[in-house]
């Protein structure tokens, strides 16, 4: 039996906006580059966002949850191949936006917060050349990511 997704929540910022620059999407998910001013120090910061308003991960129907995990793994793999980060951070918090979404963040030992979380205390100033070098790679990364995500089809 096909699943009917829950309706959008008018007060939810992830229902009413895309939360960044959309890199890829299908019926159930979208991948966005998180490009808000607060995330400028982390140029390889993406989100996997449910297109339907699910509040908790266990609210997502099994087929879509499995597809989401496969997409998340695909994003992580592509990041590791393109950028060779020290670590990939995966986070699904939802305290400010109670809508299922994952943060996927490539971390480098030179970044302003490493090894702290990106939401933690700043530990150092960063040479802008590091950030610019990563930004220059984003178009190639996003093209490779879109190609890697081609096999994902919409799941009912």
Short mmCIF file of C-alpha atoms in Angstrom, two decimals:
data_model
loop_
_atom_site.label_atom_id
_atom_site.label_comp_id
_atom_site.label_asym_id
_atom_site.label_seq_id
_atom_site.Cartn_x
_atom_site.Cartn_y
_atom_site.Cartn_z
CA UNK A 1 0.00 0.00 0.00
CA UNK A 2 1.50 3.39 -0.94
CA UNK A 3 2.43 5.65 1.93
CA UNK A 4 0.82 9.07 2.24
CA UNK A 5 3.34 11.49 3.70
CA UNK A 6 2.25 13.84 6.46
CA UNK A 7 1.22 17.36 5.47
CA UNK A 8 3.64 20.25 5.64
CA UNK A 9 3.74 22.23 8.87
CA UNK A 10 3.28 25.96 8.16
CA UNK A 11 5.56 26.92 11.06
CA UNK A 12 8.38 24.54 10.06
CA UNK A 13 11.35 26.22 8.34
CA UNK A 14 12.22 22.98 6.52
CA UNK A 15 8.68 22.64 5.17
CA UNK A 16 8.44 26.26 4.07
CA UNK A 17 12.01 26.65 2.78
CA UNK A 18 14.77 24.52 1.36
CA UNK A 19 17.40 25.37 4.05
CA UNK A 20 20.24 25.93 1.60
CA UNK A 21 21.18 25.54 -2.03
CA UNK A 22 19.57 22.36 -3.42
CA UNK A 23 22.19 20.05 -4.93
CA UNK A 24 19.99 17.00 -5.60
CA UNK A 25 16.45 15.88 -4.89
CA UNK A 26 13.94 13.11 -5.40
CA UNK A 27 10.35 12.79 -4.20
CA UNK A 28 11.31 11.90 -0.62
CA UNK A 29 14.65 13.66 0.00
CA UNK A 30 16.72 16.67 -0.90
CA UNK A 31 20.43 17.34 -0.45
CA UNK A 32 21.30 20.96 0.22
CA UNK A 33 24.54 22.83 0.69
CA UNK A 34 24.26 24.61 4.03
CA UNK A 35 25.40 28.06 3.04
CA UNK A 36 24.22 30.30 5.84
CA UNK A 37 26.66 32.87 7.29
CA UNK A 38 27.02 30.81 10.49
CA UNK A 39 28.35 27.90 8.41
CA UNK A 40 30.87 29.87 6.34
CA UNK A 41 33.81 28.35 8.21
CA UNK A 42 32.64 24.89 7.11
CA UNK A 43 32.31 24.94 3.31
CA UNK A 44 31.74 21.17 3.06
CA UNK A 45 28.53 21.22 5.11
CA UNK A 46 25.47 19.56 3.60
CA UNK A 47 22.06 18.49 4.81
CA UNK A 48 19.91 15.54 3.82
CA UNK A 49 16.34 16.74 4.41
CA UNK A 50 13.10 14.80 4.28
CA UNK A 51 10.68 16.47 1.89
CA UNK A 52 7.79 15.39 4.14
CA UNK A 53 7.34 16.66 7.68
CA UNK A 54 8.37 13.76 9.86
CA UNK A 55 9.37 14.80 13.36
CA UNK A 56 11.41 11.76 14.38
CA UNK A 57 13.52 9.27 12.43
CA UNK A 58 11.28 6.40 13.55
CA UNK A 59 8.27 8.22 12.04
CA UNK A 60 9.75 7.76 8.56
CA UNK A 61 8.39 4.58 6.90
CA UNK A 62 10.94 1.76 6.63
CA UNK A 63 11.53 1.95 2.85
CA UNK A 64 12.16 5.70 3.01
CA UNK A 65 14.31 5.37 6.12
CA UNK A 66 16.46 2.76 4.39
CA UNK A 67 16.72 4.93 1.29
CA UNK A 68 17.72 7.88 3.50
CA UNK A 69 20.51 5.86 5.12
CA UNK A 70 21.78 4.77 1.69
CA UNK A 71 21.75 8.37 0.47
CA UNK A 72 23.55 9.49 3.64
CA UNK A 73 26.23 6.83 3.09
CA UNK A 74 26.59 7.92 -0.53
CA UNK A 75 27.13 11.54 0.53
CA UNK A 76 29.72 10.52 3.13
CA UNK A 77 31.56 8.34 0.63
CA UNK A 78 31.64 11.11 -1.96
CA UNK A 79 32.95 13.60 0.63
CA UNK A 80 35.70 11.24 1.73
CA UNK A 81 36.77 10.62 -1.86
CA UNK A 82 36.77 14.28 -2.90
CA UNK A 83 38.12 16.02 0.20
CA UNK A 84 39.96 13.40 2.33
CA UNK A 85 38.74 15.05 5.57
CA UNK A 86 40.08 14.06 8.97
CA UNK A 87 36.50 13.09 9.97
CA UNK A 88 32.92 13.24 8.75
CA UNK A 89 30.38 14.44 11.31
CA UNK A 90 26.83 13.14 11.00
CA UNK A 91 24.18 14.73 13.19
CA UNK A 92 20.42 14.59 13.40
CA UNK A 93 19.33 16.96 16.13
CA UNK A 94 16.09 18.68 15.21
CA UNK A 95 15.76 20.75 18.37
CA UNK A 96 15.38 24.03 16.46
CA UNK A 97 13.70 22.51 13.39
CA UNK A 98 11.76 19.39 14.47
CA UNK A 99 11.76 17.97 10.95
CA UNK A 100 13.84 14.92 9.96
CA UNK A 101 17.16 16.03 8.52
CA UNK A 102 20.81 15.05 8.80
CA UNK A 103 23.86 17.29 8.89
CA UNK A 104 26.86 15.88 6.98
CA UNK A 105 30.00 17.89 7.66
CA UNK A 106 33.55 17.25 6.44
CA UNK A 107 35.95 18.13 9.24
CA UNK A 108 39.61 19.00 8.99
CA UNK A 109 42.21 19.22 11.75
CA UNK A 110 42.87 22.84 10.76
CA UNK A 111 39.21 23.96 10.97
CA UNK A 112 38.18 26.60 13.50
CA UNK A 113 36.52 24.15 15.89
CA UNK A 114 38.27 20.78 15.41
CA UNK A 115 38.02 18.52 17.39
CA UNK A 116 35.04 20.31 18.94
CA UNK A 117 31.63 20.10 17.27
CA UNK A 118 30.94 22.83 14.71
CA UNK A 119 28.39 24.23 17.18
CA UNK A 120 30.98 24.31 19.98
CA UNK A 121 33.66 26.79 20.94
CA UNK A 122 36.00 28.21 18.33
CA UNK A 123 39.55 27.01 18.98
CA UNK A 124 41.55 28.85 16.30
CA UNK A 125 41.46 31.28 13.43
CA UNK A 126 41.57 29.64 10.03
CA UNK A 127 43.69 30.62 7.07
CA UNK A 128 41.12 31.74 4.49
CA UNK A 129 43.09 29.90 1.79
CA UNK A 130 42.03 26.56 3.29
CA UNK A 131 38.37 27.49 3.07
CA UNK A 132 38.70 28.93 -0.44
CA UNK A 133 40.48 25.77 -1.64
CA UNK A 134 37.53 23.70 -0.45
CA UNK A 135 34.98 26.07 -1.98
CA UNK A 136 36.73 25.78 -5.34
CA UNK A 137 36.18 22.01 -5.23
CA UNK A 138 32.44 22.21 -4.50
CA UNK A 139 31.21 22.29 -8.13
CA UNK A 140 33.18 19.14 -9.00
CA UNK A 141 32.06 17.47 -5.78
CA UNK A 142 28.40 18.30 -6.35
CA UNK A 143 28.55 17.03 -9.94
CA UNK A 144 30.10 13.76 -8.74
CA UNK A 145 27.56 13.50 -5.93
CA UNK A 146 24.61 14.03 -8.30
CA UNK A 147 26.01 11.28 -10.53
CA UNK A 148 26.50 8.93 -7.55
CA UNK A 149 22.90 9.53 -6.47
CA UNK A 150 21.41 8.69 -9.90
CA UNK A 151 20.58 5.09 -8.90
CA UNK A 152 18.25 6.27 -6.15
CA UNK A 153 14.72 6.15 -7.35
CA UNK A 154 11.62 7.35 -5.62
CA UNK A 155 10.28 4.92 -3.00
CA UNK A 156 6.57 4.67 -2.21
#
